[in-house]
Coordinates of C-alpha atoms in Angstrom, one line a residue:
Chain A
M279 CA -10.0 -19.9 -23.4
E280 CA -8.2 -19.9 -20.0
L281 CA -10.6 -18.3 -17.5
Y282 CA -7.8 -17.2 -15.1
R283 CA -6.4 -14.9 -17.8
Q284 CA -9.5 -12.8 -18.1
T285 CA -10.4 -9.5 -16.6
I286 CA -13.3 -8.5 -14.3
S287 CA -15.3 -7.0 -17.2
E288 CA -14.7 -10.0 -19.5
L289 CA -15.8 -12.5 -16.8
R290 CA -18.8 -10.3 -16.0
D291 CA -20.0 -10.7 -19.6
L292 CA -19.4 -14.4 -19.6
L293 CA -21.2 -14.9 -16.3
D294 CA -24.2 -12.7 -17.2
R295 CA -24.5 -14.5 -20.6
K296 CA -24.4 -17.8 -18.5
E297 CA -21.6 -19.1 -20.7
V298 CA -19.5 -20.1 -17.7
S299 CA -20.3 -20.8 -14.0
V300 CA -18.7 -19.2 -11.0
K301 CA -17.3 -22.6 -10.2
D302 CA -15.6 -22.9 -13.6
I303 CA -13.9 -19.5 -12.9
V304 CA -12.8 -20.3 -9.3
S305 CA -11.6 -23.8 -10.2
S306 CA -9.5 -22.3 -13.1
I307 CA -8.0 -19.9 -10.6
Y308 CA -7.1 -22.6 -8.1
Q309 CA -5.6 -24.8 -10.9
R310 CA -3.5 -21.8 -11.8
I311 CA -2.4 -21.4 -8.2
D312 CA -1.6 -25.1 -8.0
A313 CA 0.6 -24.7 -11.1
V314 CA 2.5 -21.5 -10.3
E315 CA 2.2 -20.5 -6.6
E316 CA 5.2 -22.7 -5.6
K317 CA 7.4 -20.4 -7.8
V318 CA 5.8 -17.0 -7.1
K319 CA 4.8 -17.4 -3.4
A320 CA 2.3 -14.5 -3.6
F321 CA 0.1 -15.6 -0.8
V322 CA 0.3 -15.8 3.0
T323 CA -3.1 -17.6 3.3
I324 CA -5.0 -19.3 0.5
T325 CA -8.8 -19.4 1.4
E326 CA -10.0 -22.1 -1.0
D327 CA -12.8 -23.5 1.3
K328 CA -14.1 -20.0 1.9
A329 CA -13.9 -19.2 -1.8
L330 CA -15.9 -22.3 -2.8
K331 CA -18.6 -21.3 -0.3
M332 CA -18.6 -17.7 -1.7
A333 CA -18.7 -19.0 -5.2
E334 CA -21.8 -21.1 -4.4
D335 CA -23.6 -18.1 -3.0
A336 CA -22.7 -16.0 -6.0
Q337 CA -24.0 -18.7 -8.3
K338 CA -27.3 -18.8 -6.5
K339 CA -27.7 -15.1 -6.9
L340 CA -26.8 -15.2 -10.6
D341 CA -29.2 -18.1 -11.2
S342 CA -32.0 -16.1 -9.6
T343 CA -31.6 -13.1 -11.8
E344 CA -32.8 -13.2 -15.4
K345 CA -30.9 -10.3 -16.9
Q346 CA -27.6 -8.8 -16.3
S347 CA -26.3 -8.7 -12.7
S348 CA -26.3 -5.3 -11.0
K349 CA -23.5 -6.5 -8.7
S350 CA -20.3 -5.9 -10.6
L351 CA -18.2 -8.4 -8.7
L352 CA -20.7 -11.2 -8.4
G353 CA -18.5 -14.4 -8.8
I354 CA -15.2 -12.5 -9.5
P355 CA -12.1 -14.0 -7.8
I356 CA -10.1 -11.3 -6.0
S357 CA -7.2 -11.4 -3.5
I358 CA -6.6 -9.0 -0.6
K359 CA -3.3 -7.8 0.8
D360 CA -2.9 -9.3 4.2
N361 CA -3.1 -6.0 6.1
M362 CA -6.9 -5.6 5.6
C363 CA -9.1 -7.3 8.2
T364 CA -11.3 -10.1 6.9
K365 CA -13.6 -11.3 9.6
G366 CA -12.8 -14.9 10.7
I367 CA -9.9 -15.2 8.3
R368 CA -6.3 -14.9 9.6
T369 CA -4.8 -11.4 9.0
T370 CA -1.1 -11.3 9.7
C371 CA 0.4 -8.2 8.1
S372 CA 3.1 -10.7 7.2
S373 CA 4.4 -10.2 10.8
K374 CA 5.2 -12.9 13.3
I375 CA 3.5 -10.7 15.9
L376 CA 0.2 -11.3 14.3
Y377 CA 0.8 -14.8 13.1
N378 CA -2.4 -16.0 14.7
F379 CA -4.6 -12.9 14.6
I380 CA -8.2 -13.6 13.5
P381 CA -10.1 -10.3 13.0
P382 CA -13.4 -10.0 14.8
Y383 CA -14.7 -7.5 12.2
E384 CA -14.5 -6.8 8.5
S385 CA -12.7 -3.9 7.0
T386 CA -14.9 -1.4 5.1
V387 CA -13.3 -2.1 1.7
T388 CA -13.9 -5.9 1.9
S389 CA -17.4 -5.3 3.3
R390 CA -18.1 -3.5 0.1
L391 CA -16.6 -6.2 -2.0
I392 CA -18.8 -8.8 -0.1
E393 CA -21.8 -6.7 -0.9
Q394 CA -20.9 -6.9 -4.6
G395 CA -20.5 -10.7 -4.3
Y396 CA -16.8 -11.1 -4.8
V397 CA -14.9 -14.4 -4.1
L398 CA -12.0 -14.1 -1.8
I399 CA -9.1 -16.2 -3.3
G400 CA -6.5 -15.5 -0.6
K401 CA -4.5 -13.0 1.5
T402 CA -1.4 -11.8 -0.2
N403 CA 2.1 -11.4 1.1
L404 CA 3.7 -8.0 2.0
D405 CA 6.6 -6.4 3.6
E406 CA 5.9 -6.7 7.3
F407 CA 3.3 -4.0 8.2
A408 CA 3.8 -2.6 4.7
M409 CA 7.3 -1.4 5.5
G410 CA 9.4 -2.0 2.5
S411 CA 9.8 -1.8 -1.2
S412 CA 10.5 -5.4 -2.2
T413 CA 8.3 -7.8 -0.1
E414 CA 11.6 -9.2 1.2
N415 CA 10.7 -7.9 4.7
S416 CA 7.8 -10.4 5.1
G417 CA 8.1 -12.3 8.3
F418 CA 7.1 -15.5 6.5
H419 CA 8.6 -15.8 3.0
V420 CA 9.9 -13.8 0.0
T421 CA 7.6 -13.3 -3.0
R422 CA 9.1 -13.6 -6.4
N423 CA 8.6 -11.4 -9.5
P424 CA 6.7 -13.5 -12.1
W425 CA 8.8 -12.0 -14.9
D426 CA 12.1 -13.2 -13.4
L427 CA 11.9 -15.4 -10.3
E428 CA 15.4 -14.2 -9.1
R429 CA 14.0 -10.7 -8.8
A430 CA 11.8 -8.9 -6.2
P431 CA 8.2 -8.0 -7.1
G432 CA 8.6 -4.6 -5.5
G433 CA 6.6 -3.8 -2.4
S434 CA 5.0 -3.5 -0.1
S435 CA 2.0 -4.9 -2.0
G436 CA 4.3 -7.3 -3.8
G437 CA 2.1 -10.3 -3.2
S438 CA -1.0 -8.6 -4.7
A439 CA 0.9 -7.4 -7.7
A440 CA 2.7 -10.7 -8.3
A441 CA -0.7 -12.6 -7.9
V442 CA -2.4 -10.4 -10.5
A443 CA 0.6 -10.6 -12.9
S444 CA 0.8 -14.4 -12.7
D445 CA -3.0 -14.7 -13.1
E446 CA -3.5 -16.3 -9.7
C447 CA -6.5 -14.0 -9.2
I448 CA -8.4 -11.6 -11.5
A449 CA -7.7 -8.5 -9.5
A450 CA -6.4 -7.5 -6.0
L451 CA -6.4 -4.8 -3.4
G452 CA -3.2 -3.3 -2.1
S453 CA -2.3 -0.4 0.1
D454 CA 0.0 2.5 -0.6
T455 CA 1.8 4.7 2.0
G456 CA 4.8 5.7 -0.1
G457 CA 4.4 3.9 -3.4
S458 CA 3.3 0.4 -2.1
I459 CA 0.7 -0.1 -4.8
R460 CA 2.3 1.8 -7.7
Q461 CA 5.9 0.5 -7.5
P462 CA 5.1 -3.2 -7.3
A463 CA 2.5 -2.7 -10.1
S464 CA 5.2 -1.1 -12.2
L465 CA 7.8 -3.9 -11.4
C466 CA 5.2 -6.6 -12.2
G467 CA 3.7 -5.1 -15.3
V468 CA 0.2 -4.5 -14.1
V469 CA -2.1 -1.5 -13.3
G470 CA -2.0 0.0 -9.7
L471 CA -3.9 3.0 -8.5
K472 CA -3.4 5.0 -5.2
P473 CA -6.6 7.1 -4.7
T474 CA -6.6 10.6 -3.2
Y475 CA -6.1 10.5 0.6
G476 CA -9.6 10.3 2.0
R477 CA -11.2 8.8 -1.1
V478 CA -11.3 5.3 0.4
S479 CA -12.0 4.3 4.0
R480 CA -9.1 3.0 6.0
Y481 CA -11.4 1.2 8.5
G482 CA -9.9 -2.2 9.0
L483 CA -6.6 -1.5 7.3
V484 CA -3.9 -2.1 9.8
A485 CA -2.4 1.3 10.3
F486 CA 1.2 2.0 9.3
A487 CA 1.3 5.8 8.8
S488 CA -2.2 7.1 9.1
S489 CA -1.8 10.5 7.3
L490 CA -0.4 8.7 4.2
D491 CA -2.1 5.2 3.9
Q492 CA -4.6 4.6 1.2
I493 CA -6.1 1.4 -0.2
G494 CA -6.4 0.9 -3.9
P495 CA -6.9 -1.6 -6.8
I496 CA -4.2 -3.6 -8.6
T497 CA -5.6 -5.0 -11.8
K498 CA -4.9 -6.3 -15.3
N499 CA -6.2 -3.2 -17.1
V500 CA -7.4 0.3 -16.4
R501 CA -11.2 -0.5 -16.8
D502 CA -10.9 -3.0 -13.9
A503 CA -9.2 -0.5 -11.7
A504 CA -12.2 1.9 -12.4
I505 CA -14.7 -0.8 -11.6
L506 CA -13.0 -1.5 -8.2
M507 CA -12.7 2.2 -7.5
N508 CA -16.5 2.6 -8.0
I509 CA -17.0 0.1 -5.2
I510 CA -14.4 0.9 -2.6
S511 CA -14.6 4.8 -2.8
G512 CA -16.8 7.0 -0.7
H513 CA -17.4 8.3 2.8
D514 CA -17.5 5.9 5.7
P515 CA -18.7 6.9 9.2
F516 CA -16.1 4.5 10.7
D517 CA -13.2 6.5 9.2
S518 CA -13.3 10.3 10.1
T519 CA -10.6 11.0 7.5
S520 CA -12.7 9.6 4.7
A521 CA -14.1 12.5 2.6
P522 CA -17.8 13.1 2.5
L523 CA -17.8 13.7 -1.2
P524 CA -19.9 12.1 -4.0
V525 CA -18.2 9.3 -6.0
P526 CA -18.4 9.6 -9.8
D527 CA -18.8 6.5 -12.1
F528 CA -15.1 6.1 -12.8
T529 CA -15.8 3.7 -15.7
A530 CA -17.5 6.5 -17.6
V531 CA -14.2 8.0 -18.6
I532 CA -12.8 4.8 -20.1
G533 CA -12.2 5.2 -23.8
S534 CA -13.0 8.9 -23.9
D535 CA -11.1 11.5 -25.8
I536 CA -8.0 13.1 -24.2
K537 CA -7.6 15.9 -26.8
G538 CA -6.4 19.1 -25.1
I539 CA -5.5 17.6 -21.7
R540 CA -2.4 19.4 -20.4
I541 CA 0.2 17.0 -19.1
G542 CA 3.0 18.3 -16.9
I543 CA 6.5 16.8 -17.3
P544 CA 8.4 17.7 -14.1
R545 CA 12.1 18.1 -14.9
E546 CA 13.1 16.8 -11.4
Y547 CA 11.9 13.4 -12.4
F548 CA 14.3 13.0 -15.3
I549 CA 17.5 12.9 -13.6
E550 CA 21.2 12.0 -14.3
G551 CA 21.7 8.3 -13.5
M552 CA 18.2 7.1 -14.2
D553 CA 18.1 3.8 -16.1
K554 CA 18.5 4.6 -19.8
E555 CA 15.8 2.2 -21.0
I556 CA 13.3 3.6 -18.5
D557 CA 14.1 7.2 -19.6
T558 CA 13.5 6.1 -23.3
S559 CA 10.2 4.3 -22.5
I560 CA 8.8 7.2 -20.5
K561 CA 9.7 9.7 -23.2
D562 CA 8.1 7.4 -25.9
A563 CA 5.0 7.2 -23.7
I564 CA 4.8 11.0 -23.5
R565 CA 5.1 11.2 -27.3
K566 CA 2.3 8.6 -27.6
L567 CA 0.0 10.7 -25.3
E568 CA 0.9 13.8 -27.4
S569 CA -0.1 11.9 -30.6
L570 CA -3.4 11.2 -29.0
G571 CA -4.1 14.9 -28.3
A572 CA -2.5 15.6 -24.9
I573 CA -0.4 18.8 -24.6
P574 CA 2.9 18.3 -22.8
V575 CA 4.2 21.2 -20.7
E576 CA 7.5 21.2 -18.9
V577 CA 6.9 21.9 -15.2
S578 CA 8.9 21.9 -12.0
L579 CA 8.3 20.4 -8.5
P580 CA 11.3 22.0 -6.9
H581 CA 11.1 20.2 -3.5
T582 CA 11.2 16.7 -5.0
G583 CA 14.7 16.1 -3.7
Y584 CA 13.5 16.5 -0.1
A585 CA 10.6 14.0 -0.4
V586 CA 12.3 10.8 0.7
A587 CA 13.8 12.4 3.8
T588 CA 10.5 14.1 4.7
Y589 CA 8.7 10.8 4.3
Y590 CA 11.0 8.7 6.4
V591 CA 10.7 11.2 9.3
L592 CA 6.9 11.3 9.1
A593 CA 6.1 7.7 8.2
T594 CA 8.4 6.3 10.9
S595 CA 7.0 8.7 13.6
E596 CA 3.5 7.7 12.8
A597 CA 4.5 4.0 12.7
S598 CA 6.3 4.1 16.1
S599 CA 3.0 5.4 17.6
N600 CA 0.7 3.2 15.6
L601 CA 2.7 0.0 16.4
A602 CA 2.7 0.7 20.1
R603 CA -0.5 -1.4 20.3
Y604 CA 1.4 -4.6 19.7
D605 CA 2.3 -5.4 23.3
G606 CA 1.5 -9.1 23.7
V607 CA -1.7 -8.4 25.7
K608 CA -4.7 -8.0 23.4
Y609 CA -3.7 -10.2 20.5
G610 CA -0.8 -11.8 18.7
L611 CA 2.4 -13.1 20.0
R612 CA 3.3 -12.9 23.7
A613 CA 6.8 -13.7 25.1
E614 CA 6.6 -13.7 28.9
G615 CA 9.1 -11.7 30.9
K616 CA 9.8 -11.2 34.6
D617 CA 7.3 -8.3 34.8
L618 CA 4.8 -6.5 32.5
I619 CA 7.4 -4.1 30.8
D620 CA 9.7 -7.1 30.3
T621 CA 6.8 -8.9 28.6
Y622 CA 6.2 -6.0 26.3
M623 CA 9.8 -5.7 25.4
N624 CA 10.2 -9.4 24.8
S625 CA 7.0 -9.8 22.8
R626 CA 8.0 -6.9 20.6
A627 CA 11.6 -8.1 20.2
Q628 CA 10.5 -11.6 19.1
G629 CA 7.4 -10.5 17.1
F630 CA 8.9 -7.7 14.9
G631 CA 11.4 -8.1 12.1
A632 CA 14.4 -6.0 11.6
E633 CA 13.0 -3.3 9.3
V634 CA 10.0 -2.7 11.6
K635 CA 12.3 -2.4 14.6
R636 CA 14.5 0.0 12.7
R637 CA 11.6 2.2 11.8
I638 CA 10.1 2.1 15.3
M639 CA 13.5 3.2 16.6
L640 CA 13.8 6.0 14.0
G641 CA 10.3 7.2 14.7
T642 CA 10.7 7.1 18.4
Y643 CA 13.9 9.1 18.1
A644 CA 12.3 11.7 15.8
L645 CA 9.5 12.2 18.3
S646 CA 11.6 12.1 21.4
S647 CA 12.1 15.0 23.7
G648 CA 14.7 17.4 22.3
Y649 CA 14.5 16.2 18.7
Y650 CA 10.8 16.7 17.9
E651 CA 11.3 20.2 16.5
A652 CA 14.4 19.3 14.4
Y653 CA 12.8 16.3 12.7
Y654 CA 9.1 15.8 13.0
R655 CA 8.0 19.5 12.9
K656 CA 10.6 20.3 10.3
A657 CA 9.4 17.4 8.1
Q658 CA 5.7 18.5 8.5
Q659 CA 6.8 22.0 7.3
V660 CA 8.6 20.5 4.3
R661 CA 5.5 18.5 3.6
T662 CA 3.6 21.8 3.2
L663 CA 6.2 22.9 0.6
I664 CA 5.9 19.7 -1.3
K665 CA 2.1 19.9 -1.3
K666 CA 2.3 23.5 -2.5
D667 CA 4.6 22.4 -5.4
F668 CA 1.8 20.2 -6.7
E669 CA -0.9 22.9 -6.1
D670 CA 1.2 25.3 -8.2
V671 CA 1.7 22.9 -11.0
F672 CA -1.9 21.9 -11.1
K673 CA -2.8 25.5 -11.8
V674 CA -1.3 25.0 -15.3
V675 CA -1.7 21.3 -16.1
D676 CA -4.4 18.6 -15.6
V677 CA -2.2 15.6 -15.0
I678 CA 1.5 15.1 -14.2
V679 CA 3.4 12.3 -16.0
T680 CA 6.5 10.6 -14.6
P681 CA 8.3 7.3 -14.4
T682 CA 6.9 5.2 -11.5
S683 CA 10.2 3.7 -10.4
P684 CA 13.8 4.8 -11.3
T685 CA 14.7 1.1 -12.0
S686 CA 13.0 -2.1 -13.2
A687 CA 12.7 -5.1 -10.9
F688 CA 15.9 -5.5 -8.9
N689 CA 17.5 -8.8 -7.7
I690 CA 16.3 -10.4 -4.5
G691 CA 18.9 -9.5 -1.8
E692 CA 20.4 -6.6 -3.8
K693 CA 19.2 -3.8 -1.6
T694 CA 18.5 -5.5 1.8
A695 CA 21.9 -4.7 3.4
D696 CA 21.5 -0.9 2.9
P697 CA 18.1 0.5 4.1
L698 CA 18.7 3.9 2.6
Q699 CA 19.3 2.4 -0.9
M700 CA 15.9 0.6 -0.5
Y701 CA 14.2 3.8 0.7
L702 CA 15.5 5.6 -2.5
S703 CA 13.6 3.2 -4.8
D704 CA 10.4 5.1 -3.8
I705 CA 11.8 8.4 -4.9
F706 CA 9.2 8.9 -7.7
T707 CA 6.1 7.8 -5.7
I708 CA 6.6 9.2 -2.2
S709 CA 5.7 12.9 -3.0
V710 CA 2.2 11.8 -4.2
N711 CA 1.4 10.4 -0.7
L712 CA 2.9 13.5 1.0
A713 CA 0.7 15.7 -1.1
G714 CA -2.3 13.4 -0.7
V715 CA -3.0 13.4 -4.5
P716 CA -4.0 10.3 -6.6
G717 CA -1.6 8.4 -8.8
I718 CA -1.7 5.4 -11.2
S719 CA 1.0 3.2 -12.6
I720 CA 0.4 1.5 -15.9
P721 CA 2.7 -0.6 -18.1
C722 CA 4.5 1.4 -20.7
G723 CA 7.3 -0.9 -22.0
F724 CA 9.9 -3.5 -21.2
T725 CA 13.6 -3.5 -20.7
S726 CA 15.9 -5.5 -23.0
N727 CA 15.8 -8.4 -20.4
N728 CA 12.1 -8.4 -20.6
L729 CA 11.2 -6.6 -17.3
P730 CA 8.2 -4.3 -17.2
I731 CA 8.4 -0.5 -17.0
G732 CA 5.7 1.6 -15.4
L733 CA 4.4 5.1 -16.3
Q734 CA 3.0 7.1 -13.4
L735 CA 0.1 9.6 -13.9
I736 CA -0.6 12.0 -11.0
G737 CA -3.9 13.9 -10.7
K738 CA -5.4 16.7 -8.6
H739 CA -7.1 16.0 -5.3
F740 CA -10.2 13.8 -5.9
D741 CA -9.6 13.9 -9.7
E742 CA -9.0 10.2 -10.2
E743 CA -11.1 10.6 -13.4
S744 CA -8.4 12.5 -15.3
I745 CA -5.7 10.0 -14.6
L746 CA -8.0 7.0 -15.4
K747 CA -9.0 8.8 -18.7
L748 CA -5.4 9.4 -19.7
A749 CA -4.3 5.9 -18.6
S750 CA -7.1 4.2 -20.6
A751 CA -6.4 6.2 -23.7
Y752 CA -2.8 5.2 -23.5
E753 CA -3.7 1.6 -22.8
Q754 CA -6.0 1.4 -25.8
A755 CA -3.3 2.7 -28.0
T756 CA -0.7 0.2 -26.8
D757 CA -0.3 -3.5 -26.1
W758 CA 2.0 -3.6 -23.1
H759 CA -0.7 -4.5 -20.7
R760 CA -1.5 -7.6 -22.7
R761 CA 1.9 -9.2 -22.1
R762 CA 2.1 -12.0 -19.5
P763 CA 5.1 -13.6 -17.9
L764 CA 6.0 -17.2 -18.9
L765 CA 5.7 -19.3 -15.8
Chain B
M233 CA 27.7 10.5 14.5
K234 CA 24.2 11.6 15.7
I235 CA 23.1 8.8 18.0
F236 CA 25.4 7.2 20.6
R237 CA 25.3 3.9 22.2
D238 CA 23.6 5.0 25.4
E239 CA 21.0 6.9 23.3
I240 CA 20.1 3.7 21.4
E241 CA 19.4 2.0 24.7
H242 CA 17.3 4.9 25.8
I243 CA 15.2 4.9 22.6
A244 CA 14.8 1.1 22.7
L245 CA 13.4 1.5 26.2
L246 CA 11.0 4.2 25.1
A247 CA 9.9 2.0 22.2
R248 CA 9.6 -1.0 24.5
L249 CA 12.0 -3.1 22.3
S250 CA 14.6 -5.3 23.9
L251 CA 17.5 -5.3 21.4
S252 CA 20.5 -7.8 21.3
V253 CA 24.0 -6.5 21.3
E254 CA 24.3 -7.1 17.6
E255 CA 21.0 -5.2 16.9
K256 CA 22.3 -2.2 19.0
E257 CA 25.5 -2.1 16.9
L258 CA 23.7 -2.5 13.6
F259 CA 20.8 -0.1 14.2
G260 CA 23.2 2.4 15.7
S261 CA 25.2 2.6 12.5
Q262 CA 22.2 2.4 10.1
L263 CA 20.2 5.1 12.0
N264 CA 23.2 7.3 12.0
S265 CA 23.5 7.1 8.2
I266 CA 19.7 7.6 7.7
L267 CA 19.8 10.6 10.0
E268 CA 22.7 12.1 8.2
Y269 CA 20.7 11.8 5.0
M270 CA 17.8 13.6 6.7
E271 CA 20.1 16.5 7.5
K272 CA 19.3 17.8 4.0
L273 CA 15.9 19.0 5.3
K274 CA 17.9 21.7 7.2
E275 CA 18.9 23.3 3.9
L276 CA 15.4 24.6 3.6
D277 CA 14.2 27.8 5.3
T278 CA 10.9 26.9 6.8
K279 CA 10.6 29.8 9.3
D280 CA 7.1 31.0 8.3
I281 CA 5.8 27.7 6.9
E282 CA 2.8 26.0 8.5
P283 CA 3.3 22.3 9.3
T284 CA 0.9 19.9 7.5
S285 CA -0.5 17.3 9.7
H286 CA -3.4 16.5 7.4
V287 CA -3.6 17.0 3.6
L288 CA -7.3 17.6 3.4
S289 CA -9.1 20.6 4.9
L290 CA -11.6 18.4 6.8
L291 CA -12.9 20.0 9.9
N292 CA -13.7 18.1 13.1
V293 CA -16.1 15.3 12.5
M294 CA -18.9 15.3 15.1
R295 CA -21.6 12.8 15.7
D296 CA -24.6 12.5 18.1
D297 CA -23.7 11.0 21.4
V298 CA -25.7 7.8 21.0
P299 CA -24.4 4.3 21.7
G300 CA -23.8 2.3 18.6
Y301 CA -22.7 -1.2 17.8
S302 CA -19.5 -2.4 19.5
I303 CA -17.6 -5.6 19.3
P304 CA -19.0 -8.2 21.9
R305 CA -16.7 -8.8 24.8
E306 CA -16.0 -12.5 23.9
D307 CA -15.0 -11.4 20.3
A308 CA -12.7 -8.7 21.7
L309 CA -11.0 -11.3 24.0
M310 CA -10.9 -14.0 21.3
N311 CA -7.3 -13.2 20.2
A312 CA -5.9 -12.6 23.7
P313 CA -2.8 -14.7 24.6
D314 CA -4.1 -14.9 28.1
S315 CA -7.5 -13.9 29.4
T316 CA -10.2 -14.7 32.0
D317 CA -13.8 -14.7 31.0
K318 CA -14.0 -10.9 31.2
F319 CA -10.5 -9.5 31.2
Y320 CA -7.1 -9.6 29.6
R321 CA -4.6 -11.2 32.0
V322 CA -1.1 -9.7 32.4
P323 CA 1.9 -10.4 34.7
K324 CA 1.5 -8.9 38.2
I325 CA 2.1 -5.1 38.1
I326 CA 1.7 -4.2 41.8
E327 CA 4.1 -5.5 44.4

């Protein structure tokens, strides 16, 4: 048995029954990394020394408990997207401007993982500051899709998704502003969940677009996503936008009956020109859900066609403001100039990559005097309409079912020359962030050239349980999630 | 054409980005095509629509005014490219 291939719950059993040690598991993971990382390049920083130390601590705790461990991640190897602060461990956002940044504090999500005894395997690659849909915008290197090394893993959490898909860790955390967990999960054939806005604390997540960003799990199956959700969810006094609501046990819905659940099929998501194989797979998946007792209902989200434009006004505006802090004074790269303004301008010119500069320019323009009403305010109003679309549909259905991405994994370099083409690859995921609702992507098939296809399930505000329930029922009735790339 | 060359320079200054001649060219044309795509928002009548700045109906979050933990000064200065023992150091700003 290859330990690196296992899931969180499988390893939990093995560890609690003392059949394996934490060291066995962690060594297995690093052997796997030695074997495949050169091809996949999922990581910015590999934290092996730290991991061995954490593994030792976890083992001590395990040895001191007789019965089952109450800490669900004790000894479990997990990797973290490199835009979440890990105290004392370099956190770069895959940007040259933060190439040497060592956080003096721990993000809330990783604090909670530490409390549960996790083992940090490494910090994963992303599009610089999470701006992109392919991980090609990393300031350091391009991550490759484990299913076809000539193709992109999606993004921006491409490193996390590729690391999970290639068994370089057992699970990972990503962040999702416009699809950055779900789209790479779809393109890499793994499970990715974006929680409701406010469900998970953003404290210590380097801000991109604060009204849209959420952290969530990327895992090998739905149960593992539920396990991680149990840990990372809940109110945090350090994030005033985190919701003071109770957190249910998300694992309780795994394997439960979905009879009578009403699933909405929005006609705007089944459009002319969509990849034929994806269309077929999604329709097959809907039939499968129906055979399990779900009731499909055709619905309409009429403002879907405006989501990408709305998103790129709002996200770039928020980004231009959030990224003002990188000035070469407090941390990161400094490029001296003749005076202070010149130092700011040079530091930012040398530190940021092309896509980040482009978005800062776009956001600055949209917020600048004379244009604010036409762009930013207009987009905020359209956001209200998009949100209302979801509220209306959720009066008649429990969950919305769509493709996660209009295409399977695209070639590296295919979309980099035309930013707008790249932006349109998020067409099915962006509305979910604008409305603030939760969404999950699960594997639902493969194209003829063996590339994964993802099914997206969207729920009501704070109803992650329904999408997890439906996702788990589908997963238990199919085998897609068991397939692994040959590396 | 929505943004002209002199506007690109103005925005770059507002954003504190020094751009090369090539970048000004490239971003100019790319921003123009992106803004053209965004024109479609104008198709929608939003006269009486409230703007959404936040998706949850959370009210202001208050706390008692008591000092809590904050990052020690030496930790806060740890990542600074240039600092004294108490301050960040920057190029001279007063003549």
